[in-house]
Amino acid sequence: MRAFKQAASSFLGVGPVYLTLRSVALRGKPTLILCYHTLGPDTEVMDAWTVARVSDFQQQIQVLRQHFEIVSLIDALNPILPVSKPRAVITFDDGERGLFTHLLPIVQDQELPVTVYIATAQVESGQAYWFDRIMNALQNPGVTEIRLDIDGPRHWVVGPETGVSRWMAISDILETLKLVSPSEREELTQSVLLQAGPSKLEATPLAPLTIEQLKSLADSPLVTIGAHSHCHNLLDQISLEQADDSIRHSRALLQKWTGRSVDHFAYPNGNHNPELHRLVKAAGFASATVLGQSLCPQRQDNAFALPRVLVGRYDSLARLRLRFIGL
């Protein structure tokens, strides 16, 4: 199936077929909002879809600029001047340290406007969220077997291969843990870490931004700071009261730390519903993004469910060209 998808992407993502698809997709001048997570150095092996290689990201930006005008989220939502190309917005979720180490220099060198949605609990505590801790732990060479009891026994074999095959096993563990309650998820995370054993990670471990690094990002006029909740729980899995507190607390902390108004929100994992839309609006935000894998229509009826297109480490350029037009 993967080979079939790659062949289809290679066929559709180049030549006259692609030009026809792009012409149709961009006819109504929609905005493309891309969702990344973090960047990592080319020289390190990190089998995590969320960690895009620096060189891949730079190449993707070059290709993107051929067909789109990259603008800030604020300019995309409130366009003042017309542009000759469709608009594109670059966003990053969570607040991993690579945003400071690798993204900020690119932003400054290339005058690249970006929006970074920060989940604040990990910045405040200095401890990475459960998903990054699991990704760090499951990079050990060789084979790692993970057994968990989630509605019955579950068993995963991670490795010995690196690359996509290792990531697929890690991803299945992460997606399975998203289905349980936050308290149970933390217990299962500890079990995964224990079974993985002492870390032999040779790459830079995934870690949250420090407050000082966040301030440096916020100091750049090219960086828009957005909120991504405090807890990074799936907000439709917790009570509305808990969700409201997490949404408001993240905004308050970010405004305190950066001295900037924080007016845009991204739902963790993209999970959203009309009740959450109302909470985000009531908390004072002007927009919120989801993960609809589609382009954002020029006339958007709901500013609190703006669709974004995910981009990750294993996306080929041909596949990415299709994602640029919402396919």
mmCIF file of C-alpha atoms in Angstrom:
data_model
loop_
_atom_site.group_PDB
_atom_site.id
_atom_site.type_symbol
_atom_site.label_atom_id
_atom_site.label_comp_id
_atom_site.label_asym_id
_atom_site.label_seq_id
_atom_site.Cartn_x
_atom_site.Cartn_y
_atom_site.Cartn_z
ATOM 1 C CA MET A 1 0.000 0.000 0.000
ATOM 2 C CA ARG A 2 2.824 2.405 0.836
ATOM 3 C CA ALA A 3 4.513 1.644 -2.498
ATOM 4 C CA PHE A 4 1.216 2.337 -4.290
ATOM 5 C CA LYS A 5 0.824 5.687 -2.523
ATOM 6 C CA GLN A 6 4.390 6.656 -3.408
ATOM 7 C CA ALA A 7 3.820 5.781 -7.058
ATOM 8 C CA ALA A 8 0.566 7.737 -7.122
ATOM 9 C CA SER A 9 2.242 10.768 -5.532
ATOM 10 C CA SER A 10 5.092 10.617 -8.030
ATOM 11 C CA PHE A 11 2.634 10.540 -10.932
ATOM 12 C CA LEU A 12 0.242 13.202 -9.679
ATOM 13 C CA GLY A 13 2.835 15.510 -8.127
ATOM 14 C CA VAL A 14 4.683 16.471 -11.316
ATOM 15 C CA GLY A 15 4.088 17.545 -14.909
ATOM 16 C CA PRO A 16 0.856 18.604 -16.625
ATOM 17 C CA VAL A 17 -1.330 16.475 -14.367
ATOM 18 C CA TYR A 18 -0.120 18.401 -11.338
ATOM 19 C CA LEU A 19 -0.486 21.760 -13.062
ATOM 20 C CA THR A 20 -4.116 20.959 -13.863
ATOM 21 C CA LEU A 21 -4.834 19.825 -10.296
ATOM 22 C CA ARG A 22 -3.142 22.929 -8.874
ATOM 23 C CA SER A 23 -5.088 25.250 -11.180
ATOM 24 C CA VAL A 24 -8.390 23.752 -10.041
ATOM 25 C CA ALA A 25 -7.467 23.648 -6.323
ATOM 26 C CA LEU A 26 -6.294 27.275 -6.227
ATOM 27 C CA ARG A 27 -9.048 28.734 -8.394
ATOM 28 C CA GLY A 28 -10.875 30.346 -5.489
ATOM 29 C CA LYS A 29 -7.657 31.765 -3.987
ATOM 30 C CA PRO A 30 -7.743 29.669 -0.794
ATOM 31 C CA THR A 31 -5.037 29.977 1.852
ATOM 32 C CA LEU A 32 -2.722 27.073 2.547
ATOM 33 C CA ILE A 33 -1.914 26.738 6.260
ATOM 34 C CA LEU A 34 0.865 24.224 6.873
ATOM 35 C CA CYS A 35 1.376 22.520 10.226
ATOM 36 C CA TYR A 36 4.867 21.430 11.227
ATOM 37 C CA HIS A 37 6.058 20.500 14.714
ATOM 38 C CA THR A 38 9.808 20.993 14.963
ATOM 39 C CA LEU A 39 13.089 20.848 13.068
ATOM 40 C CA GLY A 40 16.165 18.682 13.613
ATOM 41 C CA PRO A 41 19.671 18.561 12.128
ATOM 42 C CA ASP A 42 20.313 16.540 8.985
ATOM 43 C CA THR A 43 23.200 14.716 10.658
ATOM 44 C CA GLU A 44 21.083 13.062 13.357
ATOM 45 C CA VAL A 45 18.859 10.004 13.041
ATOM 46 C CA MET A 46 15.583 10.663 14.859
ATOM 47 C CA ASP A 47 12.756 8.370 13.811
ATOM 48 C CA ALA A 48 9.989 10.815 14.604
ATOM 49 C CA TRP A 49 7.547 12.134 12.006
ATOM 50 C CA THR A 50 7.291 15.382 13.970
ATOM 51 C CA VAL A 51 10.980 16.220 13.412
ATOM 52 C CA ALA A 52 11.517 17.598 9.915
ATOM 53 C CA ARG A 53 15.109 17.810 8.712
ATOM 54 C CA VAL A 54 16.430 21.357 8.358
ATOM 55 C CA SER A 55 17.473 20.844 4.720
ATOM 56 C CA ASP A 56 14.087 19.303 3.843
ATOM 57 C CA PHE A 57 12.286 22.247 5.400
ATOM 58 C CA GLN A 58 14.418 24.748 3.501
ATOM 59 C CA GLN A 59 13.766 22.924 0.234
ATOM 60 C CA GLN A 60 10.045 22.828 0.959
ATOM 61 C CA ILE A 61 10.019 26.573 1.576
ATOM 62 C CA GLN A 62 11.786 27.149 -1.752
ATOM 63 C CA VAL A 63 9.178 25.070 -3.589
ATOM 64 C CA LEU A 64 6.352 26.721 -1.685
ATOM 65 C CA ARG A 65 7.545 30.194 -2.636
ATOM 66 C CA GLN A 66 7.358 29.286 -6.315
ATOM 67 C CA HIS A 67 3.574 29.038 -6.110
ATOM 68 C CA PHE A 68 2.525 30.891 -2.949
ATOM 69 C CA GLU A 69 3.112 34.157 -1.144
ATOM 70 C CA ILE A 70 4.146 33.185 2.394
ATOM 71 C CA VAL A 71 2.492 35.587 4.821
ATOM 72 C CA SER A 72 1.870 35.821 8.542
ATOM 73 C CA LEU A 73 -1.279 34.312 9.979
ATOM 74 C CA ILE A 74 -2.466 37.823 10.826
ATOM 75 C CA ASP A 75 -2.067 38.978 7.222
ATOM 76 C CA ALA A 76 -3.787 35.852 5.929
ATOM 77 C CA LEU A 77 -6.801 36.430 8.154
ATOM 78 C CA ASN A 78 -6.951 40.185 7.553
ATOM 79 C CA PRO A 79 -5.479 40.799 4.103
ATOM 80 C CA ILE A 80 -4.796 44.464 3.367
ATOM 81 C CA LEU A 81 -2.765 44.389 0.191
ATOM 82 C CA PRO A 82 -3.511 42.032 -2.716
ATOM 83 C CA VAL A 83 -0.844 39.503 -3.643
ATOM 84 C CA SER A 84 -0.082 37.995 -7.029
ATOM 85 C CA LYS A 85 -0.039 34.430 -5.706
ATOM 86 C CA PRO A 86 -2.228 32.412 -3.325
ATOM 87 C CA ARG A 87 -1.290 32.879 0.330
ATOM 88 C CA ALA A 88 0.459 30.309 2.517
ATOM 89 C CA VAL A 89 1.010 30.340 6.278
ATOM 90 C CA ILE A 90 3.695 28.331 8.096
ATOM 91 C CA THR A 91 2.782 27.117 11.591
ATOM 92 C CA PHE A 92 4.493 24.943 14.202
ATOM 93 C CA ASP A 93 2.796 23.152 17.099
ATOM 94 C CA ASP A 94 3.838 22.296 20.670
ATOM 95 C CA GLY A 95 6.953 24.376 21.426
ATOM 96 C CA GLU A 96 9.851 21.953 21.035
ATOM 97 C CA ARG A 97 13.373 23.367 21.446
ATOM 98 C CA GLY A 98 14.251 22.969 17.772
ATOM 99 C CA LEU A 99 12.090 26.020 17.099
ATOM 100 C CA PHE A 100 14.757 28.123 18.786
ATOM 101 C CA THR A 101 17.824 26.161 17.706
ATOM 102 C CA HIS A 102 16.948 25.568 14.053
ATOM 103 C CA LEU A 103 13.828 27.492 13.028
ATOM 104 C CA LEU A 104 14.659 30.946 14.370
ATOM 105 C CA PRO A 105 17.896 31.306 12.341
ATOM 106 C CA ILE A 106 15.989 30.363 9.167
ATOM 107 C CA VAL A 107 13.218 32.839 10.003
ATOM 108 C CA GLN A 108 15.780 35.614 10.401
ATOM 109 C CA ASP A 109 17.951 34.701 7.408
ATOM 110 C CA GLN A 110 15.079 34.188 4.971
ATOM 111 C CA GLU A 111 12.641 36.731 6.418
ATOM 112 C CA LEU A 112 10.149 33.910 6.820
ATOM 113 C CA PRO A 113 6.961 34.717 8.762
ATOM 114 C CA VAL A 114 5.824 31.844 10.994
ATOM 115 C CA THR A 115 3.306 31.156 13.734
ATOM 116 C CA VAL A 116 4.299 28.957 16.665
ATOM 117 C CA TYR A 117 1.566 27.513 18.876
ATOM 118 C CA ILE A 118 2.994 26.867 22.337
ATOM 119 C CA ALA A 119 1.675 24.316 24.837
ATOM 120 C CA THR A 120 2.715 25.930 28.083
ATOM 121 C CA ALA A 121 2.861 23.220 30.764
ATOM 122 C CA GLN A 122 6.038 21.696 29.350
ATOM 123 C CA VAL A 123 7.693 25.111 29.075
ATOM 124 C CA GLU A 124 6.728 25.917 32.654
ATOM 125 C CA SER A 125 7.899 22.575 34.077
ATOM 126 C CA GLY A 126 10.822 21.873 31.747
ATOM 127 C CA GLN A 127 9.533 18.320 31.245
ATOM 128 C CA ALA A 128 8.582 17.187 27.745
ATOM 129 C CA TYR A 129 5.058 15.958 27.107
ATOM 130 C CA TRP A 130 4.392 12.228 27.137
ATOM 131 C CA PHE A 131 4.602 11.788 23.369
ATOM 132 C CA ASP A 132 8.063 13.343 23.087
ATOM 133 C CA ARG A 133 9.331 11.261 26.011
ATOM 134 C CA ILE A 134 8.102 8.102 24.300
ATOM 135 C CA MET A 135 9.670 9.103 20.985
ATOM 136 C CA ASN A 136 12.979 9.745 22.753
ATOM 137 C CA ALA A 137 12.846 6.404 24.555
ATOM 138 C CA LEU A 138 12.090 4.305 21.473
ATOM 139 C CA GLN A 139 15.127 5.408 19.466
ATOM 140 C CA ASN A 140 17.436 2.817 21.039
ATOM 141 C CA PRO A 141 19.268 0.602 18.512
ATOM 142 C CA GLY A 142 18.163 -3.004 18.096
ATOM 143 C CA VAL A 143 14.765 -4.359 19.057
ATOM 144 C CA THR A 144 12.559 -2.949 21.808
ATOM 145 C CA GLU A 145 9.400 -4.816 22.747
ATOM 146 C CA ILE A 146 6.557 -2.941 24.393
ATOM 147 C CA ARG A 147 3.635 -4.693 26.072
ATOM 148 C CA LEU A 148 0.672 -2.784 27.466
ATOM 149 C CA ASP A 149 -2.747 -3.741 28.752
ATOM 150 C CA ILE A 150 -5.256 -1.441 27.030
ATOM 151 C CA ASP A 151 -8.622 -3.172 26.765
ATOM 152 C CA GLY A 152 -6.626 -6.355 26.566
ATOM 153 C CA PRO A 153 -2.947 -7.135 25.940
ATOM 154 C CA ARG A 154 -1.154 -5.156 23.229
ATOM 155 C CA HIS A 155 2.300 -5.905 21.877
ATOM 156 C CA TRP A 156 4.648 -3.854 19.668
ATOM 157 C CA VAL A 157 8.095 -4.583 18.264
ATOM 158 C CA VAL A 158 10.114 -1.421 17.623
ATOM 159 C CA GLY A 159 13.217 -1.863 15.442
ATOM 160 C CA PRO A 160 15.754 -3.032 14.574
ATOM 161 C CA GLU A 161 15.217 -1.064 11.341
ATOM 162 C CA THR A 162 15.384 2.700 11.402
ATOM 163 C CA GLY A 163 13.349 5.100 9.318
ATOM 164 C CA VAL A 164 9.709 4.743 8.373
ATOM 165 C CA SER A 165 9.292 1.184 9.697
ATOM 166 C CA ARG A 166 10.451 2.150 13.189
ATOM 167 C CA TRP A 167 8.287 5.248 13.097
ATOM 168 C CA MET A 168 5.192 3.247 12.151
ATOM 169 C CA ALA A 169 5.550 1.147 15.311
ATOM 170 C CA ILE A 170 6.146 4.230 17.477
ATOM 171 C CA SER A 171 3.215 6.010 15.860
ATOM 172 C CA ASP A 172 0.863 3.116 16.590
ATOM 173 C CA ILE A 173 1.832 3.229 20.270
ATOM 174 C CA LEU A 174 1.213 6.984 20.405
ATOM 175 C CA GLU A 175 -2.142 6.757 18.647
ATOM 176 C CA THR A 176 -3.231 3.959 20.989
ATOM 177 C CA LEU A 177 -2.344 5.993 24.054
ATOM 178 C CA LYS A 178 -4.364 8.953 22.777
ATOM 179 C CA LEU A 179 -7.503 6.858 23.265
ATOM 180 C CA VAL A 180 -7.153 6.573 27.054
ATOM 181 C CA SER A 181 -7.713 9.122 29.813
ATOM 182 C CA PRO A 182 -4.909 11.571 30.695
ATOM 183 C CA SER A 183 -4.216 9.868 34.049
ATOM 184 C CA GLU A 184 -4.066 6.411 32.489
ATOM 185 C CA ARG A 185 -1.942 7.770 29.643
ATOM 186 C CA GLU A 186 0.721 8.966 32.068
ATOM 187 C CA GLU A 187 0.829 5.565 33.779
ATOM 188 C CA LEU A 188 1.180 3.820 30.424
ATOM 189 C CA THR A 189 3.881 6.268 29.382
ATOM 190 C CA GLN A 190 5.889 5.366 32.460
ATOM 191 C CA SER A 191 5.465 1.695 31.590
ATOM 192 C CA VAL A 192 6.769 2.312 28.053
ATOM 193 C CA LEU A 193 9.795 4.189 29.396
ATOM 194 C CA LEU A 194 10.555 1.405 31.859
ATOM 195 C CA GLN A 195 10.316 -1.278 29.196
ATOM 196 C CA ALA A 196 12.481 0.740 26.789
ATOM 197 C CA GLY A 197 15.264 0.808 29.347
ATOM 198 C CA PRO A 198 18.100 3.325 29.699
ATOM 199 C CA SER A 199 18.221 5.775 26.828
ATOM 200 C CA LYS A 200 20.922 5.243 24.219
ATOM 201 C CA LEU A 201 19.689 8.107 22.078
ATOM 202 C CA GLU A 202 22.476 9.492 19.902
ATOM 203 C CA ALA A 203 20.366 12.352 18.543
ATOM 204 C CA THR A 204 19.386 15.494 20.402
ATOM 205 C CA PRO A 205 16.442 14.515 22.632
ATOM 206 C CA LEU A 206 13.125 16.219 22.100
ATOM 207 C CA ALA A 207 12.685 18.834 24.809
ATOM 208 C CA PRO A 208 10.535 21.908 25.443
ATOM 209 C CA LEU A 209 11.611 25.478 24.886
ATOM 210 C CA THR A 210 12.856 27.333 27.919
ATOM 211 C CA ILE A 211 11.102 30.563 28.824
ATOM 212 C CA GLU A 212 14.157 32.520 27.667
ATOM 213 C CA GLN A 213 14.155 30.747 24.300
ATOM 214 C CA LEU A 214 10.458 31.459 23.948
ATOM 215 C CA LYS A 215 11.130 35.133 24.656
ATOM 216 C CA SER A 216 13.773 35.156 21.908
ATOM 217 C CA LEU A 217 11.236 33.756 19.458
ATOM 218 C CA ALA A 218 8.662 36.319 20.537
ATOM 219 C CA ASP A 219 11.177 39.142 20.072
ATOM 220 C CA SER A 220 11.244 38.488 16.326
ATOM 221 C CA PRO A 221 8.653 40.538 14.419
ATOM 222 C CA LEU A 222 8.392 37.607 11.994
ATOM 223 C CA VAL A 223 7.140 35.218 14.686
ATOM 224 C CA THR A 224 3.513 35.157 15.799
ATOM 225 C CA ILE A 225 3.053 33.450 19.165
ATOM 226 C CA GLY A 226 -0.100 31.387 19.532
ATOM 227 C CA ALA A 227 -1.456 29.164 22.298
ATOM 228 C CA HIS A 228 -1.803 25.381 22.139
ATOM 229 C CA SER A 229 -3.443 24.848 25.562
ATOM 230 C CA HIS A 230 -1.628 24.345 28.843
ATOM 231 C CA CYS A 231 -2.152 20.625 29.304
ATOM 232 C CA HIS A 232 -1.962 19.441 25.675
ATOM 233 C CA ASN A 233 -4.691 16.947 26.442
ATOM 234 C CA LEU A 234 -7.184 16.189 23.712
ATOM 235 C CA LEU A 235 -9.651 18.858 24.737
ATOM 236 C CA ASP A 236 -12.722 16.928 23.655
ATOM 237 C CA GLN A 237 -11.748 14.128 26.055
ATOM 238 C CA ILE A 238 -11.799 16.272 29.192
ATOM 239 C CA SER A 239 -14.555 18.334 30.793
ATOM 240 C CA LEU A 240 -15.419 21.716 29.330
ATOM 241 C CA GLU A 241 -14.391 23.304 32.625
ATOM 242 C CA GLN A 242 -10.948 21.694 32.424
ATOM 243 C CA ALA A 243 -10.609 22.616 28.766
ATOM 244 C CA ASP A 244 -11.575 26.227 29.465
ATOM 245 C CA ASP A 245 -9.008 26.485 32.242
ATOM 246 C CA SER A 246 -6.275 25.025 30.030
ATOM 247 C CA ILE A 247 -7.117 27.347 27.132
ATOM 248 C CA ARG A 248 -7.192 30.478 29.289
ATOM 249 C CA HIS A 249 -4.144 29.537 31.367
ATOM 250 C CA SER A 250 -1.988 29.008 28.290
ATOM 251 C CA ARG A 251 -2.884 32.436 26.946
ATOM 252 C CA ALA A 252 -2.234 34.132 30.277
ATOM 253 C CA LEU A 253 1.183 32.501 30.685
ATOM 254 C CA LEU A 254 2.297 33.256 27.139
ATOM 255 C CA GLN A 255 1.290 36.901 27.457
ATOM 256 C CA LYS A 256 3.096 37.133 30.774
ATOM 257 C CA TRP A 257 6.282 35.494 29.465
ATOM 258 C CA THR A 258 6.472 37.330 26.136
ATOM 259 C CA GLY A 259 4.804 40.664 26.831
ATOM 260 C CA ARG A 260 2.849 40.197 23.596
ATOM 261 C CA SER A 261 -0.821 39.774 22.912
ATOM 262 C CA VAL A 262 -1.643 36.118 22.132
ATOM 263 C CA ASP A 263 -4.649 36.038 19.846
ATOM 264 C CA HIS A 264 -4.517 32.696 18.012
ATOM 265 C CA PHE A 265 -5.042 29.127 19.177
ATOM 266 C CA ALA A 266 -4.459 25.593 17.873
ATOM 267 C CA TYR A 267 -6.354 22.606 19.282
ATOM 268 C CA PRO A 268 -4.032 19.809 20.468
ATOM 269 C CA ASN A 269 -4.099 16.943 17.969
ATOM 270 C CA GLY A 270 -6.662 18.984 16.047
ATOM 271 C CA ASN A 271 -9.519 17.661 18.213
ATOM 272 C CA HIS A 272 -12.320 20.208 18.276
ATOM 273 C CA ASN A 273 -16.082 20.656 18.418
ATOM 274 C CA PRO A 274 -18.535 23.588 18.550
ATOM 275 C CA GLU A 275 -18.349 23.782 22.357
ATOM 276 C CA LEU A 276 -14.574 24.216 22.201
ATOM 277 C CA HIS A 277 -14.941 26.837 19.475
ATOM 278 C CA ARG A 278 -17.117 28.850 21.833
ATOM 279 C CA LEU A 279 -14.637 28.489 24.699
ATOM 280 C CA VAL A 280 -11.726 29.665 22.565
ATOM 281 C CA LYS A 281 -13.673 32.663 21.297
ATOM 282 C CA ALA A 282 -14.833 33.551 24.808
ATOM 283 C CA ALA A 283 -11.219 33.369 26.039
ATOM 284 C CA GLY A 284 -10.360 36.267 23.738
ATOM 285 C CA PHE A 285 -8.778 34.531 20.749
ATOM 286 C CA ALA A 286 -9.379 35.752 17.206
ATOM 287 C CA SER A 287 -8.862 32.397 15.481
ATOM 288 C CA ALA A 288 -8.181 28.718 16.030
ATOM 289 C CA THR A 289 -6.725 26.074 13.745
ATOM 290 C CA VAL A 290 -7.526 22.395 13.301
ATOM 291 C CA LEU A 291 -6.000 19.643 11.143
ATOM 292 C CA GLY A 292 -8.452 19.338 8.301
ATOM 293 C CA GLN A 293 -5.836 18.415 5.669
ATOM 294 C CA SER A 294 -7.457 20.866 3.278
ATOM 295 C CA LEU A 295 -6.956 24.412 2.070
ATOM 296 C CA CYS A 296 -8.657 27.257 3.897
ATOM 297 C CA PRO A 297 -11.360 28.857 1.722
ATOM 298 C CA GLN A 298 -11.056 32.582 1.091
ATOM 299 C CA ARG A 299 -14.477 33.025 2.634
ATOM 300 C CA GLN A 300 -14.163 31.109 5.879
ATOM 301 C CA ASP A 301 -17.402 30.793 7.833
ATOM 302 C CA ASN A 302 -15.764 29.733 11.096
ATOM 303 C CA ALA A 303 -12.531 31.427 12.182
ATOM 304 C CA PHE A 304 -12.275 28.909 15.044
ATOM 305 C CA ALA A 305 -11.866 25.840 12.832
ATOM 306 C CA LEU A 306 -9.324 26.893 10.213
ATOM 307 C CA PRO A 307 -8.002 23.788 8.417
ATOM 308 C CA ARG A 308 -4.279 23.069 8.198
ATOM 309 C CA VAL A 309 -2.209 20.593 6.197
ATOM 310 C CA LEU A 310 0.214 18.410 8.163
ATOM 311 C CA VAL A 311 3.829 18.082 7.059
ATOM 312 C CA GLY A 312 6.287 15.604 8.536
ATOM 313 C CA ARG A 313 9.709 14.017 8.254
ATOM 314 C CA TYR A 314 8.737 11.285 5.819
ATOM 315 C CA ASP A 315 6.821 13.370 3.286
ATOM 316 C CA SER A 316 8.455 13.227 -0.132
ATOM 317 C CA LEU A 317 8.556 16.392 -2.209
ATOM 318 C CA ALA A 318 6.098 14.841 -4.667
ATOM 319 C CA ARG A 319 3.699 14.052 -1.820
ATOM 320 C CA LEU A 320 4.162 17.513 -0.401
ATOM 321 C CA ARG A 321 3.278 19.150 -3.720
ATOM 322 C CA LEU A 322 -0.074 17.380 -3.516
ATOM 323 C CA ARG A 323 -0.572 18.497 0.072
ATOM 324 C CA PHE A 324 0.115 22.062 -1.054
ATOM 325 C CA ILE A 325 -3.113 21.857 -3.059
ATOM 326 C CA GLY A 326 -5.103 19.992 -0.399
ATOM 327 C CA LEU A 327 -4.765 16.452 -1.806
#
